[in-house]
Amino acid sequence: MTDFVVENRLFDPAEALPRGELAALQAARLVETVARAQAVPFYREAFARAGVDPASVRGLDDLARLPFTVKDDMRAAYPLGLLAVPRARIARVHGSSGTTGLPTFVAYTRRDLDTWAGLVARFLTAGGLRPEHLVHVAFGYGLFTGGFGLHAGIERVGAGVVPSGGGNTPRQVLLLRDLAADALICTPSYALHLAEVVREAGLGPSDLRLRLGHFGGEPWTEELRQALERELGILAFNNYGLSEVIGPGVSGECAARRGMHVAEDHFLVECLHPETLRPVPDGEVGELCFTSLTKEAMPVIRYRTRDLAALDRSPCPCGRTGARMGRVVGRSDDMLIIRGVNVFPSQVEEALLRVEGTAPHYLIEVSRPGALDEATVKVEVRPADFSDEMRRLVALRDRIDREIQAVTGVRMTVELVAPGSIERSAGKATRVVDRRPPGAR
Ligand code: DLL
C-alpha cells in the first residue's frame, strides 16, 4: 500500500448536480436523443415495431416504453449502419473486437470526442490524478477504446502521458522504472502481470514511483485490488465503460471507492431483471442498460450491456450525485452453468486469491465427457511453492479445492501448473475455455 491520500476534487460541477436538476436535464436530453435517433433507419423501424411515436416521448417516464438495442443489432448494422450523422462528420472510429468474427464499429463526432475526454477526466480526477502527474498507459492504442480514450482524458486533466501501449512487458517495466510514472493505466489482469515481471526483474514497489492505478475493461475482484495495491504500492481505482456506449468514462470510482459513479448527465442507466426486463430495486444485481443523452454520431437507446451489477443511489460522502454501480459480477452471457449452477469466473478468482501460494493466473476449462459437466481450473503456483515438496503442493491443491467449492458451490478439478505457463494477455485475460457443445452450455 501507499500512503498517498486522494483529496476529493470535482473535474466538472455537473458531477454534483442536485438530483432534481439532473432529472430535468436528463429529460430534455432524452427528447433530443430520441429525435436524433430518428435519422437512423434501425431506430425508426424499432420505434414503429414497438408502437412508439417519437414525438410522444416527453420525459423520463417514457423511457420504459422505448425499444431495447442489443449487440446483435450492432452486428446486423455492420459496418456503420447506426450512424446518425453524415459520414463527413465522423471524427474517429473505434471498435470492439467481438469474440467471434467481425468487430463492432462505433463512430464519434468532434463533439463526441470532446465529451468523451471530459468524462474520462472526471473519473481520473475523482481517483486522484492531478496535472502534475505522469501516467503510463499500457492499453492498446488502436480500435480498442482503452488507449486513445484514456490518453485524451489524461491530457484533459493536464497530466503527462507515457503512451506505452500494449505488449512487450519487460520494456514496460523499464519505462515504469526509468520514467518513474506516478500512475498506471491498463486492465487489472495486465497490471497483475506487470507486477509479476517487476518481481522477476528483482525489483519492488520502491524501485517504481507508482502511487495510483486506474484499472478497467474487464471484471475484477476486491481481492485482486488488494493484491495489486500491495504488489505495486498503489491505490487502485475501478472504472467502467463499453464501446457501444462511449468507451471508458461511463462510470468510475471516487476516493470513497464504494461503487463507480455513473455520468448520469450523459447516460441514463437502468438495472433490469435479465429475463423480465423490469427494473430491480437498488442494491440488487441486474443487467445494466444505458441510453446515451448527448452522443451525436451514434446515439444508443436502451442498450442492453449483459453486464450484471447493482446500483446504489444513496448519497456519497464525496458529493457526487451520480448513481454508483457496484463491481460487475459477470456478464449474463459469460456466466457458466456447471451442473446447473451459475458460476462466474470472478468467483473462481475470489476463491484463488484467498489461498496463499497461488498466483491469480488461472484458466477454467469446462467440458462434458459423459452426462455431467466437468470443470477443471488450471492454477499457477508461485515459483517458491512449485519447487517445494509434494506434500505442500497437495495441501495447496486441497485448499483451493475447498475454497472454490465454498464460493461457487461447485466441485471442480484443480490442476496446479508451473509458474508462467498460463498464457498472458496484454489486454483482457481469457479466463474460460468451454468445450461443451454449444447447445449444452
Ligand atoms: O473495455 C472500454 C474500457 C476500456 C473500459 C478501458 C475501461 C477501461 P469494450 O471493449 O467494448 O470496452 O468492452 C466492454 O468490458 O461490457 C464489460 O463487460 C467489460 N468491462 C469494462 N470495464 C469493466 C469493469 C471497454 N471496470 C465490456 N469491470 C463491458 C468489469 C468491465 N467489466
PDB file of C-alpha atoms in Angstrom, residues 33-47 77 80-85 296-299:
ATOM      1  CA  THR A  33     -31.661  11.873 -28.334  1.00  0.00           C
ATOM      2  CA  VAL A  34     -34.898  10.258 -29.484  1.00  0.00           C
ATOM      3  CA  ALA A  35     -35.220  12.932 -32.160  1.00  0.00           C
ATOM      4  CA  ARG A  36     -31.591  12.454 -33.253  1.00  0.00           C
ATOM      5  CA  ALA A  37     -32.002   8.673 -33.425  1.00  0.00           C
ATOM      6  CA  GLN A  38     -34.783   9.062 -35.982  1.00  0.00           C
ATOM      7  CA  ALA A  39     -32.061   9.723 -38.561  1.00  0.00           C
ATOM      8  CA  VAL A  40     -31.191   6.004 -38.260  1.00  0.00           C
ATOM      9  CA  PRO A  41     -33.453   3.556 -40.155  1.00  0.00           C
ATOM     10  CA  PHE A  42     -32.870   0.907 -37.474  1.00  0.00           C
ATOM     11  CA  TYR A  43     -34.305   3.158 -34.733  1.00  0.00           C
ATOM     12  CA  ARG A  44     -37.179   4.372 -36.900  1.00  0.00           C
ATOM     13  CA  GLU A  45     -38.164   0.743 -37.519  1.00  0.00           C
ATOM     14  CA  ALA A  46     -37.616  -0.294 -33.903  1.00  0.00           C
ATOM     15  CA  PHE A  47     -39.853   2.551 -32.674  1.00  0.00           C
ATOM     16  CA  ALA A  77     -25.833  -2.858 -38.918  1.00  0.00           C
ATOM     17  CA  LEU A  80     -21.708   1.814 -39.745  1.00  0.00           C
ATOM     18  CA  GLY A  81     -25.446   1.350 -40.194  1.00  0.00           C
ATOM     19  CA  LEU A  82     -26.290   3.022 -36.881  1.00  0.00           C
ATOM     20  CA  LEU A  83     -24.665   6.305 -37.859  1.00  0.00           C
ATOM     21  CA  ALA A  84     -26.967   9.259 -37.109  1.00  0.00           C
ATOM     22  CA  VAL A  85     -24.855  11.965 -38.800  1.00  0.00           C
ATOM     23  CA  GLU A 296     -24.222  12.677 -31.814  1.00  0.00           C
ATOM     24  CA  ALA A 297     -22.615  10.152 -34.185  1.00  0.00           C
ATOM     25  CA  MET A 298     -24.135   7.018 -32.659  1.00  0.00           C
ATOM     26  CA  PRO A 299     -26.791   7.592 -30.052  1.00  0.00           C
TER      27      PRO A 299
END
